PDB file of C-alpha atoms in Angstrom:
ATOM      1  CA  UNK M   1     -68.172-115.954 -67.721  1.00 90.00           C
ATOM      2  CA  UNK M   2     -70.290-118.662 -65.762  1.00 88.00           C
ATOM      3  CA  UNK M   3     -73.556-119.272 -67.501  1.00 87.00           C
ATOM      4  CA  UNK M   4     -72.359-117.127 -70.913  1.00 91.00           C
ATOM      5  CA  UNK M   5     -68.951-118.518 -71.851  1.00 92.00           C
ATOM      6  CA  UNK M   6     -68.091-122.083 -70.560  1.00 90.00           C
ATOM      7  CA  UNK M   7     -64.250-123.606 -70.336  1.00 91.00           C
ATOM      8  CA  UNK M   8     -62.895-125.007 -73.788  1.00 90.00           C
ATOM      9  CA  UNK M   9     -65.934-123.249 -75.382  1.00 93.00           C
ATOM     10  CA  UNK M  10     -66.014-121.522 -78.809  1.00 95.00           C
ATOM     11  CA  UNK M  11     -67.834-118.478 -78.806  1.00 95.00           C
ATOM     12  CA  UNK M  12     -68.728-115.359 -81.528  1.00 94.00           C
ATOM     13  CA  UNK M  13     -69.120-111.751 -81.121  1.00 92.00           C
ATOM     14  CA  UNK M  14     -70.190-110.879 -84.731  1.00 88.00           C
ATOM     15  CA  UNK M  15     -71.454-107.692 -85.891  1.00 84.00           C
ATOM     16  CA  UNK M  16     -71.236-105.321 -89.444  1.00 80.00           C
ATOM     17  CA  UNK M  17     -67.880-103.504 -90.121  1.00 80.00           C
ATOM     18  CA  UNK M  18     -66.863-100.921 -87.972  1.00 81.00           C
ATOM     19  CA  UNK M  19     -69.428-101.057 -85.091  1.00 84.00           C
ATOM     20  CA  UNK M  20     -67.203-101.933 -82.114  1.00 88.00           C
ATOM     21  CA  UNK M  21     -66.326-105.596 -82.115  1.00 91.00           C
ATOM     22  CA  UNK M  22     -62.308-105.202 -81.738  1.00 91.00           C
ATOM     23  CA  UNK M  23     -63.088-102.244 -78.750  1.00 92.00           C
ATOM     24  CA  UNK M  24     -65.707-103.931 -76.932  1.00 95.00           C
ATOM     25  CA  UNK M  25     -63.021-107.349 -77.052  1.00 95.00           C
ATOM     26  CA  UNK M  26     -60.226-105.363 -75.845  1.00 95.00           C
ATOM     27  CA  UNK M  27     -61.979-104.072 -72.668  1.00 96.00           C
ATOM     28  CA  UNK M  28     -63.495-106.891 -72.254  1.00 96.00           C
ATOM     29  CA  UNK M  29     -59.758-108.846 -72.175  1.00 97.00           C
ATOM     30  CA  UNK M  30     -58.714-105.746 -69.413  1.00 97.00           C
ATOM     31  CA  UNK M  31     -61.682-107.120 -67.314  1.00 97.00           C
ATOM     32  CA  UNK M  32     -61.090-111.090 -67.755  1.00 97.00           C
ATOM     33  CA  UNK M  33     -56.720-110.080 -67.061  1.00 97.00           C
ATOM     34  CA  UNK M  34     -58.004-107.835 -64.000  1.00 96.00           C
ATOM     35  CA  UNK M  35     -60.693-110.425 -62.431  1.00 96.00           C
ATOM     36  CA  UNK M  36     -63.496-107.783 -62.572  1.00 97.00           C
ATOM     37  CA  UNK M  37     -67.366-108.710 -63.217  1.00 97.00           C
ATOM     38  CA  UNK M  38     -68.288-107.957 -67.598  1.00 96.00           C
ATOM     39  CA  UNK M  39     -71.809-106.395 -67.480  1.00 95.00           C
ATOM     40  CA  UNK M  40     -72.474-107.311 -64.001  1.00 95.00           C
ATOM     41  CA  UNK M  41     -71.774-110.533 -64.302  1.00 95.00           C
ATOM     42  CA  UNK M  42     -68.457-112.159 -62.547  1.00 95.00           C
ATOM     43  CA  UNK M  43     -65.885-114.005 -63.933  1.00 95.00           C
ATOM     44  CA  UNK M  44     -63.518-116.902 -63.613  1.00 94.00           C
ATOM     45  CA  UNK M  45     -59.930-115.346 -64.656  1.00 96.00           C
ATOM     46  CA  UNK M  46     -58.029-117.570 -67.221  1.00 97.00           C
ATOM     47  CA  UNK M  47     -54.423-118.232 -66.466  1.00 97.00           C
ATOM     48  CA  UNK M  48     -53.567-116.228 -69.417  1.00 97.00           C
ATOM     49  CA  UNK M  49     -54.723-114.362 -72.203  1.00 98.00           C
ATOM     50  CA  UNK M  50     -53.796-114.360 -76.091  1.00 98.00           C
ATOM     51  CA  UNK M  51     -55.057-112.701 -79.300  1.00 98.00           C
ATOM     52  CA  UNK M  52     -54.394-114.392 -82.918  1.00 98.00           C
ATOM     53  CA  UNK M  53     -54.573-111.296 -85.548  1.00 96.00           C
ATOM     54  CA  UNK M  54     -55.776-113.023 -88.663  1.00 94.00           C
ATOM     55  CA  UNK M  55     -56.066-110.464 -91.311  1.00 91.00           C
ATOM     56  CA  UNK M  56     -54.169-107.163 -90.105  1.00 90.00           C
ATOM     57  CA  UNK M  57     -50.504-106.723 -88.984  1.00 93.00           C
ATOM     58  CA  UNK M  58     -50.451-106.662 -84.717  1.00 95.00           C
ATOM     59  CA  UNK M  59     -50.134-103.028 -84.770  1.00 92.00           C
ATOM     60  CA  UNK M  60     -53.635-102.451 -86.309  1.00 89.00           C
ATOM     61  CA  UNK M  61     -54.596-104.843 -84.248  1.00 87.00           C
ATOM     62  CA  UNK M  62     -53.314-103.719 -81.338  1.00 93.00           C
ATOM     63  CA  UNK M  63     -54.978 -99.924 -81.311  1.00 94.00           C
ATOM     64  CA  UNK M  64     -57.779-100.831 -78.948  1.00 93.00           C
ATOM     65  CA  UNK M  65     -55.581-103.390 -76.651  1.00 94.00           C
ATOM     66  CA  UNK M  66     -53.410-100.088 -76.026  1.00 94.00           C
ATOM     67  CA  UNK M  67     -56.550 -97.582 -75.672  1.00 93.00           C
ATOM     68  CA  UNK M  68     -57.545-100.265 -72.838  1.00 94.00           C
ATOM     69  CA  UNK M  69     -53.941-100.379 -71.306  1.00 93.00           C
ATOM     70  CA  UNK M  70     -52.950-103.876 -72.292  1.00 92.00           C
ATOM     71  CA  UNK M  71     -50.053-103.562 -74.881  1.00 84.00           C
ATOM     72  CA  UNK M  72     -48.639-106.331 -73.673  1.00 89.00           C
ATOM     73  CA  UNK M  73     -51.228-108.925 -74.395  1.00 94.00           C
ATOM     74  CA  UNK M  74     -49.679-112.461 -76.153  1.00 96.00           C
ATOM     75  CA  UNK M  75     -50.234-112.033 -79.681  1.00 97.00           C
ATOM     76  CA  UNK M  76     -49.526-113.905 -83.004  1.00 97.00           C
ATOM     77  CA  UNK M  77     -50.527-112.199 -86.303  1.00 96.00           C
ATOM     78  CA  UNK M  78     -50.951-114.138 -89.638  1.00 95.00           C
ATOM     79  CA  UNK M  79     -49.472-110.998 -91.256  1.00 94.00           C
ATOM     80  CA  UNK M  80     -46.406-110.262 -89.718  1.00 97.00           C
ATOM     81  CA  UNK M  81     -45.047-113.679 -89.673  1.00 97.00           C
ATOM     82  CA  UNK M  82     -43.302-113.703 -92.703  1.00 97.00           C
ATOM     83  CA  UNK M  83     -42.599-117.677 -93.073  1.00 97.00           C
ATOM     84  CA  UNK M  84     -46.550-118.123 -93.271  1.00 97.00           C
ATOM     85  CA  UNK M  85     -47.782-118.851 -96.719  1.00 96.00           C
ATOM     86  CA  UNK M  86     -51.035-116.942 -97.080  1.00 95.00           C
ATOM     87  CA  UNK M  87     -52.037-119.021-100.269  1.00 95.00           C
ATOM     88  CA  UNK M  88     -52.360-121.639 -97.641  1.00 96.00           C
ATOM     89  CA  UNK M  89     -55.703-120.332 -96.836  1.00 95.00           C
ATOM     90  CA  UNK M  90     -56.992-120.809-100.370  1.00 94.00           C
ATOM     91  CA  UNK M  91     -57.118-124.572 -99.448  1.00 94.00           C
ATOM     92  CA  UNK M  92     -60.008-124.871 -97.059  1.00 92.00           C
ATOM     93  CA  UNK M  93     -59.432-128.514 -96.331  1.00 92.00           C
ATOM     94  CA  UNK M  94     -56.279-126.826 -94.033  1.00 95.00           C
ATOM     95  CA  UNK M  95     -57.993-123.935 -92.322  1.00 96.00           C
ATOM     96  CA  UNK M  96     -58.622-125.960 -88.705  1.00 96.00           C
ATOM     97  CA  UNK M  97     -55.143-127.099 -89.165  1.00 97.00           C
ATOM     98  CA  UNK M  98     -53.629-123.199 -89.649  1.00 97.00           C
ATOM     99  CA  UNK M  99     -55.681-122.378 -86.442  1.00 98.00           C
ATOM    100  CA  UNK M 100     -54.116-124.631 -84.798  1.00 97.00           C
ATOM    101  CA  UNK M 101     -51.089-123.923 -85.679  1.00 97.00           C
ATOM    102  CA  UNK M 102     -51.289-120.268 -84.967  1.00 97.00           C
ATOM    103  CA  UNK M 103     -52.558-121.567 -81.037  1.00 97.00           C
ATOM    104  CA  UNK M 104     -49.980-123.512 -81.007  1.00 97.00           C
ATOM    105  CA  UNK M 105     -47.435-120.401 -82.193  1.00 97.00           C
ATOM    106  CA  UNK M 106     -49.122-118.422 -78.314  1.00 97.00           C
ATOM    107  CA  UNK M 107     -48.127-121.512 -76.445  1.00 97.00           C
ATOM    108  CA  UNK M 108     -50.794-120.259 -73.935  1.00 98.00           C
ATOM    109  CA  UNK M 109     -51.035-122.533 -71.308  1.00 98.00           C
ATOM    110  CA  UNK M 110     -54.216-125.107 -70.251  1.00 98.00           C
ATOM    111  CA  UNK M 111     -57.037-122.797 -68.909  1.00 97.00           C
ATOM    112  CA  UNK M 112     -56.229-119.566 -71.174  1.00 98.00           C
ATOM    113  CA  UNK M 113     -58.288-117.666 -73.223  1.00 98.00           C
ATOM    114  CA  UNK M 114     -57.777-116.224 -76.739  1.00 98.00           C
ATOM    115  CA  UNK M 115     -59.247-114.281 -78.933  1.00 98.00           C
ATOM    116  CA  UNK M 116     -59.423-115.276 -82.870  1.00 97.00           C
ATOM    117  CA  UNK M 117     -60.292-111.680 -85.009  1.00 94.00           C
ATOM    118  CA  UNK M 118     -61.360-112.986 -87.774  1.00 93.00           C
ATOM    119  CA  UNK M 119     -62.420-116.256 -86.789  1.00 94.00           C
ATOM    120  CA  UNK M 120     -64.685-116.219 -89.819  1.00 90.00           C
ATOM    121  CA  UNK M 121     -60.762-116.806 -91.778  1.00 93.00           C
ATOM    122  CA  UNK M 122     -60.872-120.115 -90.700  1.00 95.00           C
ATOM    123  CA  UNK M 123     -64.476-121.136 -90.905  1.00 92.00           C
ATOM    124  CA  UNK M 124     -64.682-120.597 -94.788  1.00 82.00           C
ATOM    125  CA  UNK M 125     -67.997-120.152 -95.979  1.00 81.00           C
ATOM    126  CA  UNK M 126     -70.110-118.238 -93.750  1.00 81.00           C
ATOM    127  CA  UNK M 127     -73.556-118.817 -95.859  1.00 81.00           C
ATOM    128  CA  UNK M 128     -72.824-122.285 -96.062  1.00 86.00           C
ATOM    129  CA  UNK M 129     -74.526-123.836 -92.662  1.00 88.00           C
ATOM    130  CA  UNK M 130     -73.279-126.789 -92.841  1.00 91.00           C
ATOM    131  CA  UNK M 131     -69.472-125.913 -93.413  1.00 90.00           C
ATOM    132  CA  UNK M 132     -69.777-123.689 -90.448  1.00 90.00           C
ATOM    133  CA  UNK M 133     -71.074-126.308 -88.258  1.00 92.00           C
ATOM    134  CA  UNK M 134     -68.210-128.748 -88.689  1.00 94.00           C
ATOM    135  CA  UNK M 135     -65.528-125.721 -88.666  1.00 94.00           C
ATOM    136  CA  UNK M 136     -67.135-124.817 -84.915  1.00 94.00           C
ATOM    137  CA  UNK M 137     -66.512-128.463 -83.896  1.00 95.00           C
ATOM    138  CA  UNK M 138     -63.175-128.846 -85.697  1.00 96.00           C
ATOM    139  CA  UNK M 139     -62.495-125.586 -83.356  1.00 96.00           C
ATOM    140  CA  UNK M 140     -64.254-126.635 -80.363  1.00 96.00           C
ATOM    141  CA  UNK M 141     -61.870-129.810 -80.603  1.00 96.00           C
ATOM    142  CA  UNK M 142     -58.889-127.982 -80.944  1.00 95.00           C
ATOM    143  CA  UNK M 143     -59.572-125.875 -78.127  1.00 96.00           C
ATOM    144  CA  UNK M 144     -60.773-129.231 -75.607  1.00 96.00           C
ATOM    145  CA  UNK M 145     -57.885-130.490 -76.750  1.00 96.00           C
ATOM    146  CA  UNK M 146     -55.243-127.567 -75.564  1.00 97.00           C
ATOM    147  CA  UNK M 147     -57.665-126.411 -72.198  1.00 97.00           C
ATOM    148  CA  UNK M 148     -58.476-123.144 -74.499  1.00 98.00           C
ATOM    149  CA  UNK M 149     -61.482-121.044 -74.404  1.00 97.00           C
ATOM    150  CA  UNK M 150     -61.899-119.262 -77.773  1.00 98.00           C
ATOM    151  CA  UNK M 151     -63.570-116.509 -78.755  1.00 97.00           C
ATOM    152  CA  UNK M 152     -64.035-115.335 -81.895  1.00 96.00           C
ATOM    153  CA  UNK M 153     -64.910-112.261 -83.872  1.00 94.00           C
ATOM    154  CA  UNK M 154     -66.296-112.009 -86.813  1.00 90.00           C
ATOM    155  CA  UNK M 155     -68.437-109.874 -89.478  1.00 80.00           C
ATOM    156  CA  UNK M 156     -71.779-110.046 -89.914  1.00 71.00           C
ATOM    157  CA  UNK M 157     -75.354-108.774 -90.333  1.00 58.00           C
ATOM    158  CA  UNK M 158     -78.705-109.688 -92.041  1.00 56.00           C
ATOM    159  CA  UNK M 159     -80.353-107.612 -95.003  1.00 55.00           C
ATOM    160  CA  UNK M 160     -83.954-107.145 -93.857  1.00 55.00           C
ATOM    161  CA  UNK M 161     -86.085-107.390 -97.244  1.00 59.00           C
ATOM    162  CA  UNK M 162     -88.346-104.435 -96.837  1.00 64.00           C
ATOM    163  CA  UNK M 163     -86.276-101.635 -98.635  1.00 65.00           C
ATOM    164  CA  UNK M 164     -87.466 -98.788 -96.402  1.00 66.00           C
ATOM    165  CA  UNK M 165     -85.611-100.742 -93.522  1.00 61.00           C
ATOM    166  CA  UNK M 166     -82.293-101.730 -95.575  1.00 59.00           C
ATOM    167  CA  UNK M 167     -78.850-100.627 -93.974  1.00 57.00           C
ATOM    168  CA  UNK M 168     -77.501 -97.017 -95.026  1.00 63.00           C
ATOM    169  CA  UNK M 169     -73.997 -98.297 -95.075  1.00 58.00           C
ATOM    170  CA  UNK M 170     -72.940-100.827 -97.349  1.00 53.00           C
ATOM    171  CA  UNK M 171     -70.600-102.684 -95.362  1.00 54.00           C
ATOM    172  CA  UNK M 172     -74.014-103.753 -92.997  1.00 56.00           C
ATOM    173  CA  UNK M 173     -75.687-104.819 -96.321  1.00 53.00           C
ATOM    174  CA  UNK M 174     -72.745-107.120 -97.305  1.00 47.00           C
TER     175      UNK M 174
END
């Protein structure tokens, strides 16, 4: 989306759990696929589109994509890949390399768009600005090397200091 999402960039759609990030991105992907504007903004249609489900099986991740009539999206799910050893995710120094492996499994051509849900799995500590900045730099290099644009979904929320204005749902305050 010129002026918003540029080619080869790393972008994040973040919000509290259950507020509709996956629903929104599923609709946006159909707009990209069909070369239709997103919120009135013209788009440049990606060569291909892919989806990495990092923390859930594909059947769960595919729920909203099926609702928006995009069930045939190129995808990869860490959960469904029985050859992937999940204990590798405990090594923070391997996270970006693992993301690269996931991107390679999609085999998307340059000029493609990929959604990583959630991208935070590959960042490590979201409360550590320095670690996040370094991970984002490494993600951007991965995308540039492959000619990909990445939209990462992430759970995020900020607790308000005034006890009268705090979140009511537990998942919003974490």
